[in-house]
Short mmCIF file of C-alpha atoms in Angstrom, two decimals:
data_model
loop_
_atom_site.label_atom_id
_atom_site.label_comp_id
_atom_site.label_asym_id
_atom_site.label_seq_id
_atom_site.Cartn_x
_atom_site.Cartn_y
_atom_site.Cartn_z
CA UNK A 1 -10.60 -2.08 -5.34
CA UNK A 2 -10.17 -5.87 -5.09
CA UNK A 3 -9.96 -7.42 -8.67
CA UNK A 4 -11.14 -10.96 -8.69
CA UNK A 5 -8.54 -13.75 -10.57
CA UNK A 6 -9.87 -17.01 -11.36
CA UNK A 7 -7.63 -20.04 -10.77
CA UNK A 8 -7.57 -23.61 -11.05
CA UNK A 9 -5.93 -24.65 -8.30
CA UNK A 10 -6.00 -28.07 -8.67
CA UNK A 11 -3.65 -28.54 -12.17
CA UNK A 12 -1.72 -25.35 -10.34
CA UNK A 13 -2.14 -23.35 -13.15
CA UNK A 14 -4.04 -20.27 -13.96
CA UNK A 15 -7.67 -20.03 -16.06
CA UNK A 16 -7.89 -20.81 -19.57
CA UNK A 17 -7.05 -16.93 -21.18
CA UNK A 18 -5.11 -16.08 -18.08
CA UNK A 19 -2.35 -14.28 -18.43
CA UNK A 20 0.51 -13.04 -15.97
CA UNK A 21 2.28 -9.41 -16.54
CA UNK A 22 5.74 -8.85 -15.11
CA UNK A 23 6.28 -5.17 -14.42
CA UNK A 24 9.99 -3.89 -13.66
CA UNK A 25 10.76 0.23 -12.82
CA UNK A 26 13.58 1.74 -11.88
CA UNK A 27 13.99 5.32 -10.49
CA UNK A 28 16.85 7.04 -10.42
CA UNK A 29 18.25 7.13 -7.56
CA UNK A 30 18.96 4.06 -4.98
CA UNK A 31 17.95 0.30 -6.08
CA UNK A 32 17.44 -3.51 -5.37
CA UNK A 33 15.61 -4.01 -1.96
CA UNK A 34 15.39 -0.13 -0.97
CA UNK A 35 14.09 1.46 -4.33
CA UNK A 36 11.56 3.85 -3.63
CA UNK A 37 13.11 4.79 -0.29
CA UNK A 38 15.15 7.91 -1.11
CA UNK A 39 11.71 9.35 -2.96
CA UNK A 40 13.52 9.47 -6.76
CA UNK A 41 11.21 9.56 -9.71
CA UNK A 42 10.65 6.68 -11.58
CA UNK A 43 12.62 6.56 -14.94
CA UNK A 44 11.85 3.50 -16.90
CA UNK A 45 9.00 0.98 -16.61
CA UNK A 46 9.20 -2.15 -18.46
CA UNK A 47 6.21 -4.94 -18.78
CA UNK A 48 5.50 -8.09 -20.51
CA UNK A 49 2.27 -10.52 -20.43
CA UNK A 50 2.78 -13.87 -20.45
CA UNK A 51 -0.60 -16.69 -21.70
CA UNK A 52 -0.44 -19.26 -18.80
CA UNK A 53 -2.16 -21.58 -20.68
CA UNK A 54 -0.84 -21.46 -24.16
CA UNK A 55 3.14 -21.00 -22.62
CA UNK A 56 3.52 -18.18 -25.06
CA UNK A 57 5.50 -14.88 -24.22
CA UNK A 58 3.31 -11.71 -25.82
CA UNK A 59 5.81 -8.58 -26.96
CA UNK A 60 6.80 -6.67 -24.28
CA UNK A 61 6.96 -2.75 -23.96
CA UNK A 62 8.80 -0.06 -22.21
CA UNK A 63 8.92 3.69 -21.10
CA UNK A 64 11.80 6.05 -20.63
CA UNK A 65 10.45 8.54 -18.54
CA UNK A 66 11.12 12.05 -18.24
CA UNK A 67 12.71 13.25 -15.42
CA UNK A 68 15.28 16.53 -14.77
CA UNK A 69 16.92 14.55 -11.56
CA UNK A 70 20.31 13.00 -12.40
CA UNK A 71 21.39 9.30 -12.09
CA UNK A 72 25.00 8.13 -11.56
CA UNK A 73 27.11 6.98 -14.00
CA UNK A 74 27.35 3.48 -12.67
CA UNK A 75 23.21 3.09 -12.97
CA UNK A 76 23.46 4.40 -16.36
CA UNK A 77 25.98 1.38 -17.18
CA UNK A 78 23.49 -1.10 -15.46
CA UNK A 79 20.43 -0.26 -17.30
CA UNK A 80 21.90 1.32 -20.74
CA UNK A 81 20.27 4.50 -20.23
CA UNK A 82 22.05 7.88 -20.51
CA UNK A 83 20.95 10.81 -18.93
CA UNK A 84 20.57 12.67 -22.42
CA UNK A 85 17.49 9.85 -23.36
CA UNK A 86 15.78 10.60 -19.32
CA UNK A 87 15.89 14.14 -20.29
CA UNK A 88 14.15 13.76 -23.63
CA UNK A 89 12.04 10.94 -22.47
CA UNK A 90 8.04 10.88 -22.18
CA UNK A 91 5.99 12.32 -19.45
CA UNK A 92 4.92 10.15 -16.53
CA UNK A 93 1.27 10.55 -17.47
CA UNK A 94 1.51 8.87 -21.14
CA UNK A 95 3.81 6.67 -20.16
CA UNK A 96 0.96 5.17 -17.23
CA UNK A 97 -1.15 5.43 -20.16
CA UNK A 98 0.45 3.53 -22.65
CA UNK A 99 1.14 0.46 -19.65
CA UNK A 100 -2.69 1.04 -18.84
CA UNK A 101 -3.82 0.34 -22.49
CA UNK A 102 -1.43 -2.60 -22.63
CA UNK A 103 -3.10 -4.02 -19.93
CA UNK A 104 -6.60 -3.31 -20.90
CA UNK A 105 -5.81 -5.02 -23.57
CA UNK A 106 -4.53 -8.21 -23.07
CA UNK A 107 -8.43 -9.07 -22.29
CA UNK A 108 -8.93 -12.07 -19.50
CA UNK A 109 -8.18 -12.40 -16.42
CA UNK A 110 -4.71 -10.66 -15.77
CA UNK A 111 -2.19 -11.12 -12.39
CA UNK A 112 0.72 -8.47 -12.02
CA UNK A 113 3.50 -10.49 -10.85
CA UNK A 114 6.81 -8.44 -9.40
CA UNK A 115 10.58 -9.26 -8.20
CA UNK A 116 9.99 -7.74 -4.41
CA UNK A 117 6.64 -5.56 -3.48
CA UNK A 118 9.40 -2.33 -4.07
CA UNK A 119 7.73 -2.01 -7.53
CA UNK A 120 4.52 -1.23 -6.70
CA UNK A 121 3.90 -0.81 -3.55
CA UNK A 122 7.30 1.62 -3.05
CA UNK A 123 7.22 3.08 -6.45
CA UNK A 124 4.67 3.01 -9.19
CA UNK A 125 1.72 3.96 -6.15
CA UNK A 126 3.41 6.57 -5.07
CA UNK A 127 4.58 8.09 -7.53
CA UNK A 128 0.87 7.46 -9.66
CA UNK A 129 -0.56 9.88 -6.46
CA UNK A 130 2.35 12.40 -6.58
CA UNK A 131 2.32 12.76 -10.51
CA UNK A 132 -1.67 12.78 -10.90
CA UNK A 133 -1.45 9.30 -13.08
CA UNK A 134 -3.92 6.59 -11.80
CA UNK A 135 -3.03 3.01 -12.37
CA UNK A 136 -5.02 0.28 -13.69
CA UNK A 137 -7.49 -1.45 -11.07
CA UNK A 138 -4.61 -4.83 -11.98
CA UNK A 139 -1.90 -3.13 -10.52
CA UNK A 140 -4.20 -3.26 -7.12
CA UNK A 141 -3.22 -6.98 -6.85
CA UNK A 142 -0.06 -8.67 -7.79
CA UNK A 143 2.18 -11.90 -7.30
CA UNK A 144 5.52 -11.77 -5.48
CA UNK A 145 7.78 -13.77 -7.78
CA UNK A 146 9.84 -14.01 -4.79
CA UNK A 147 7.50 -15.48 -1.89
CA UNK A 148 6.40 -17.95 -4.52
CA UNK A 149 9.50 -19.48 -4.84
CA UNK A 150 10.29 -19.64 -1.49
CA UNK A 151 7.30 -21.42 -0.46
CA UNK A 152 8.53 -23.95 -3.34
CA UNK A 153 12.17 -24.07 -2.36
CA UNK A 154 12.32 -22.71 1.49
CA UNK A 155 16.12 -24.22 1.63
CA UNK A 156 17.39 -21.90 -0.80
CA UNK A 157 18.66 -18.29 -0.25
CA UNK A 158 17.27 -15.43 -2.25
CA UNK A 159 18.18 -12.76 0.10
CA UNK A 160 20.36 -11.19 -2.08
CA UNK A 161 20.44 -11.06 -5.41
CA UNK A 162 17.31 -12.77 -5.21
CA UNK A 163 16.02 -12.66 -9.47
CA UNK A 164 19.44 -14.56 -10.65
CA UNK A 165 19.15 -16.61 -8.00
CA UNK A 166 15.90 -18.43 -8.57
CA UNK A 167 17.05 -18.30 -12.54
CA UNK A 168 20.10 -20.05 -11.68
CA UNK A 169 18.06 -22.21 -9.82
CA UNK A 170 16.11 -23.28 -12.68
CA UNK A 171 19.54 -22.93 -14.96
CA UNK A 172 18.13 -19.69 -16.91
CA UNK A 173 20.10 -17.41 -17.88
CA UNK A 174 19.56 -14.00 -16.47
CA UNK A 175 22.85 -12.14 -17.09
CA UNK A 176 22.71 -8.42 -18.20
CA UNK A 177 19.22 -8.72 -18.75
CA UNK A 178 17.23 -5.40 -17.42
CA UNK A 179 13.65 -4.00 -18.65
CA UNK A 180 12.15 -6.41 -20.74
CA UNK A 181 14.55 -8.72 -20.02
CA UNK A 182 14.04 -8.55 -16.48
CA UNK A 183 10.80 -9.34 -16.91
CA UNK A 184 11.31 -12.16 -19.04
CA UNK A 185 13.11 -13.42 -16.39
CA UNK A 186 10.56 -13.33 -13.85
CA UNK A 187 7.81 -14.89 -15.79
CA UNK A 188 10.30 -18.12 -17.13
CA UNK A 189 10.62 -18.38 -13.35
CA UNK A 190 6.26 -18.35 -12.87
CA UNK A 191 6.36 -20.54 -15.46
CA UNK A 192 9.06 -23.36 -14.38
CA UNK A 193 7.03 -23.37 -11.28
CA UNK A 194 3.66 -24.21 -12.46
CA UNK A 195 5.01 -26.83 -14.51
CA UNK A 196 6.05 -28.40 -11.37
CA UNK A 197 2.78 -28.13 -9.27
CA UNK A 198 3.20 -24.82 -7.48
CA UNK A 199 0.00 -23.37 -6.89
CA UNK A 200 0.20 -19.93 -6.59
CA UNK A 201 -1.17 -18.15 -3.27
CA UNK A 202 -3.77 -15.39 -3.73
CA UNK A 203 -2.74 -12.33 -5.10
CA UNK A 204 -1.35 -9.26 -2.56
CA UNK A 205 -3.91 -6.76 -2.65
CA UNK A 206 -2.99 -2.72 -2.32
CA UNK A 207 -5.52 -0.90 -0.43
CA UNK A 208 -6.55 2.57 -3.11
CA UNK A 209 -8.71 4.04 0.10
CA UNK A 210 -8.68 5.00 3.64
CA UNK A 211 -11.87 3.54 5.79
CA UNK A 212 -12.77 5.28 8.78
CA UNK A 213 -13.88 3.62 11.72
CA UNK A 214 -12.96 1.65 15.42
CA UNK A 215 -9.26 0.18 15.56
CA UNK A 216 -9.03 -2.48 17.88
CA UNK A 217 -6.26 -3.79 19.21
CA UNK A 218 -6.81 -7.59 17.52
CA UNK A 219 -6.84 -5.24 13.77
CA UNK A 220 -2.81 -5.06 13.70
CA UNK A 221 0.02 -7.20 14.79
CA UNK A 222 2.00 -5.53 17.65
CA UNK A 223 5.14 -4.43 15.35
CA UNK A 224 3.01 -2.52 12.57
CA UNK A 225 2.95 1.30 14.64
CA UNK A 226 4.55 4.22 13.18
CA UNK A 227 4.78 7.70 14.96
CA UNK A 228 5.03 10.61 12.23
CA UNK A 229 6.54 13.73 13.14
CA UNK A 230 6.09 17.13 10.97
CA UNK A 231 2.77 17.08 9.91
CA UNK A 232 0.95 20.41 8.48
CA UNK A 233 -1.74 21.04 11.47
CA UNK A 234 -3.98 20.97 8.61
CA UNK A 235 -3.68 17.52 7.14
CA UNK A 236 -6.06 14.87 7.61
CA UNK A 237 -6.14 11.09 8.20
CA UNK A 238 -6.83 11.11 4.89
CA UNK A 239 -3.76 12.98 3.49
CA UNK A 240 -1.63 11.16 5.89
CA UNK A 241 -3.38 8.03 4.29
CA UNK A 242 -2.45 9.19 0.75
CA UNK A 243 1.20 10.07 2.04
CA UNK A 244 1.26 6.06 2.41
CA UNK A 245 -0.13 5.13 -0.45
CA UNK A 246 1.02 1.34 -1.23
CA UNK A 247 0.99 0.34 1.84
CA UNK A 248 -2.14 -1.08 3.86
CA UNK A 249 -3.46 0.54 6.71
CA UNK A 250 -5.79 -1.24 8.37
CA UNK A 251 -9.41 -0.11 9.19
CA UNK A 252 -9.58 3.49 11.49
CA UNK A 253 -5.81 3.36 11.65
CA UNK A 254 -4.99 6.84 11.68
CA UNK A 255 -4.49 8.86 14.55
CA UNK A 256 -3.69 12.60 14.83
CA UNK A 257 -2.89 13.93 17.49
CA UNK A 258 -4.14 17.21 19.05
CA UNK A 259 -3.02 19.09 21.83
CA UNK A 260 -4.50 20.76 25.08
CA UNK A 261 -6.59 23.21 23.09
CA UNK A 262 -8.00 20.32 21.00
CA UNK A 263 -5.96 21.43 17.79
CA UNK A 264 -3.86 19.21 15.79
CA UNK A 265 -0.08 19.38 16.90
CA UNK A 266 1.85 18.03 13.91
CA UNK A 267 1.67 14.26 15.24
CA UNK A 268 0.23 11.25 14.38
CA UNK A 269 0.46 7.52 14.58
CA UNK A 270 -0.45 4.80 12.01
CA UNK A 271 -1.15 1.25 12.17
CA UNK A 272 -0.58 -1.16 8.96
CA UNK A 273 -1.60 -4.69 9.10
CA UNK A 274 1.30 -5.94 9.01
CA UNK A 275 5.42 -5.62 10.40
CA UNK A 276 6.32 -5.83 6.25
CA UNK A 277 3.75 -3.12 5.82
CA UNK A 278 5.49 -1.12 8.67
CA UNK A 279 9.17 -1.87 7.57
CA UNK A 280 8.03 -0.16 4.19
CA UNK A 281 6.69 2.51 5.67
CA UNK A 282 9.52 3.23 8.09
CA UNK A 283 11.75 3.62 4.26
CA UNK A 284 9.43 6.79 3.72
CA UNK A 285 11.30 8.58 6.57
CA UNK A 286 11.80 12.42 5.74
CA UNK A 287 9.28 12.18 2.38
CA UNK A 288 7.83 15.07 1.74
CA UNK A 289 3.90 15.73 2.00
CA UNK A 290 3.57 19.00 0.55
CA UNK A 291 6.38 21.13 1.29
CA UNK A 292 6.76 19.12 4.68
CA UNK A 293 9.17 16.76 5.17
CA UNK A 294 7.78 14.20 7.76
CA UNK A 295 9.68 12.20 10.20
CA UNK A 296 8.63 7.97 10.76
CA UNK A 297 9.73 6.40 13.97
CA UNK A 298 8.85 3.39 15.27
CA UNK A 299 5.92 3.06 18.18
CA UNK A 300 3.89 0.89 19.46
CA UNK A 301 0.36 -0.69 19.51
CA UNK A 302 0.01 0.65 22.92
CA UNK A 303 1.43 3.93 22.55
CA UNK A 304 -1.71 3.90 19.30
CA UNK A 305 -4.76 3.14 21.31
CA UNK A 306 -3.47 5.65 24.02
CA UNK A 307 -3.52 8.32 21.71
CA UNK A 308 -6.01 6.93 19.85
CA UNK A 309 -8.56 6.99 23.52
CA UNK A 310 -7.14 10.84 24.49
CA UNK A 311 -7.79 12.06 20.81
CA UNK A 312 -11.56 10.26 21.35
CA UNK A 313 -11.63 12.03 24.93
CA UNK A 314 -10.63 15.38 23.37
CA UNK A 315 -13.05 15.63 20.78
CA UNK A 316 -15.95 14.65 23.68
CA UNK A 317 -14.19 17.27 26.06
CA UNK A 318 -14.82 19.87 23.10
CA UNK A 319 -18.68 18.89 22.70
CA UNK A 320 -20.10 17.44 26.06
CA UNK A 321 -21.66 20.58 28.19
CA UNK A 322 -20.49 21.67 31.65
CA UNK A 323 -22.40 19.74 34.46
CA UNK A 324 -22.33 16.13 32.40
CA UNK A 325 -21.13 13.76 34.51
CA UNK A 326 -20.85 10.94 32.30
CA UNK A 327 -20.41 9.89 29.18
CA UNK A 328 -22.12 6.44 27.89
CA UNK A 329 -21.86 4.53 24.61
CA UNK A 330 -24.75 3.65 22.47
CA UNK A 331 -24.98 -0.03 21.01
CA UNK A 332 -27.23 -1.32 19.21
CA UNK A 333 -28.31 1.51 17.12
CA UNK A 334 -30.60 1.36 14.10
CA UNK A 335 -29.29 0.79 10.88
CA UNK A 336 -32.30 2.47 8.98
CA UNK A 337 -30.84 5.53 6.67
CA UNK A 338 -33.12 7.72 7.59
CA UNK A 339 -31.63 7.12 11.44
CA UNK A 340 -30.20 10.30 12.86
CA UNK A 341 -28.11 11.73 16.10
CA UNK A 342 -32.02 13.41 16.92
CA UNK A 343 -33.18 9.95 17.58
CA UNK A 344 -31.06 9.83 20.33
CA UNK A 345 -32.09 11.36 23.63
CA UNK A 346 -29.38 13.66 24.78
CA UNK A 347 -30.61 15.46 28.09
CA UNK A 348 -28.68 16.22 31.86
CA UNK A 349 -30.38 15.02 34.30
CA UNK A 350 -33.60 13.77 32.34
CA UNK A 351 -36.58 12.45 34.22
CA UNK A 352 -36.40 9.22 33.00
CA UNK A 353 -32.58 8.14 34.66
CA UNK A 354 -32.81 11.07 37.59
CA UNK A 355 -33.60 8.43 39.90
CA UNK A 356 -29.69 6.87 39.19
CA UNK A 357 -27.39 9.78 37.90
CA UNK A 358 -26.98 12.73 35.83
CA UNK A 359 -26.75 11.39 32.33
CA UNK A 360 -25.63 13.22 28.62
CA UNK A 361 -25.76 10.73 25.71
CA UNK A 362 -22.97 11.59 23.18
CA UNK A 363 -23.42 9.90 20.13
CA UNK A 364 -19.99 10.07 18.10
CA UNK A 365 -20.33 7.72 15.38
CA UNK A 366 -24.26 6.33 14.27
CA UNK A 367 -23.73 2.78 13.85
CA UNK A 368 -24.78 -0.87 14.52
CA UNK A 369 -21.89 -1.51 16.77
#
């Protein structure tokens, strides 16, 4: 779902009744640039909405969740949590509910706005499919505090520790502030740079469904291929789709492999539309889709289409009679509903092209293309 924001770009600052909403979560197990990549739960979500145009903070809210896995000592000490309030905390569900309602009711146009895509993209997503807790269509697009100020302030390095950083930048102070805090922090930050001009860029969008359909080569940049290993034969593009969820994959890019006998062998290969897309995914190495752990390797665009043209070959192999000699595609094709693979003259050897060669028509996908 794409949710439509309304700027005005050209005072840099958001719609009248605009507001921006920091989220923060933290799971318990590793954090900072990698959170989400050891596949821990998510523990604590914090939020807070900020009214671009009046400069006013609303009150912020936040979740322990419940969750039997065990976090160190030293991460209880960072975020004040012990692991006797994770244990009694509330269930993933109401707490997506309670930041749902919180959203839905700020009213106006609302932009999430993160420290690092890890939040979302690595950890609320994910864990929203795994724990059967859907997420408000806002947290489909969001702001990366982050990229923002770089574009601002390119000279200075936010590599690491990027949040106290940009607030020491802007001489805010940031110390031992986590949760609310933490979001605080990243909204004084939004603000300081609209008051100086910065427009922001349009929002990052996270893609909630899978589209079939032809992958070109042009659809991906050449460093955005994963190879997965360990796949149930039974999955689909779809589940391997969901397995990603977060990350963008661009149109038809899903590949599974099959093997001589035209059955699925436990491989696959899956172009995002981006290299950041494909870093991400390569943190999801040895996640589990069902009971299956699956393996993510590199690969390339190349090594994609090939498998991507023998998987095509395959399925024609399976449904093109003995005694066809060729195989043509169809273009042009009508777009009328009612259009259907009997309008299509499949025949070997047909009166009408005997005169050149034996011809069979296989018509894989009906479309205008």
């Amino acid at each position: 779902l794409l949710y439509t924001i309304k700027f005005e770009l050209e005072q840099g600052e958001m719609a009248e009744n605009d507001f921006l909403v920091a989220v923060h979560v933290t799971t318990s197990g590793v954090q900072g640039q990698y959170m989400g990549s050891d596949e821990k739960e998510v523990i604590y979500i914090a939020y807070q909405a900020l009214n671009v145009t009046e400069k006013q903070l609303l009150d912020g809210q936040d979740s322990i969740i419940k969750s039997e896995q065990s976090i160190t000592s030293s991460l209880q000490m960072q975020i004040g949590i012990t692991q006797q309030q994770i244990e009694k905390g509330t269930a993933f569900q109401d707490a997506i509910s309670k930041f749902n309602d919180y959203l839905s009711q700020i009213g106006g146009n609302v932009r999430m706005i993160c420290d690092g895509p890890s939040h979302l993209r690595q950890c609320l997503h994910p864990d929203s499919v795994r724990r059967d807790a859907p997420l408000s269509p806002h947290c489909n697009t969001f702001t990366d505090i982050r990229k923002e100020f770089h574009a601002r302030f390119p000279a200075v390095d936010i590599r690491n520790n990027a949040l106290f950083v940009m607030a020491q930048h802007f001489a805010l102070d940031s110390d031992g502030r986590h949760g609310v805090g933490h979001c605080r922090t990243i909204l004084e930050i939004a603000m300081k740079l609209l008051n100086q001009g910065h427009k922001l860029s349009q929002p990052e969008v996270v893609f909630t469904k899978f589209i079939k359909g032809h992958c070109t080569a042009s659809h991906a940049e050449d460093e955005s291929v994963v190879r997965l290993r360990g796949l149930p034969y039974q999955a689909s593009d779809h589940e391997v789709a969901r397995f990603f969820r977060g990350l963008n994959i661009v149109r038809g890019g899903v590949v599974l492999c099959l093997n001589p006998q035209n059955r699925r062998n436990g491989l696959a290969y899956v172009r995002f539309v981006s290299q950041e897309h494909r870093d991400m995914a390569l943190q999801r190495h040895r996640h589990h889709l069902g009971s299956r752990y699956i393996e993510v390797f590199t690969a390339t665009v190349q090594e994609f289409m090939s498998h991507a043209s023998t998987a095509l070959m395959n399925y024609y192999n399976s449904v093109v009679p003995n005694g066809a000699d060729y195989i043509l595609r169809v273009r042009g094709l009508s777009h009328d509903k009612d259009f259907c693979e009997k309008d299509v003259v499949c025949a070997n050897c047909s009166s009408v092209y005997k005169h050149f060669f034996p011809v069979f028509v296989c018509l894989f996908h009906v479309c205008g293309m």
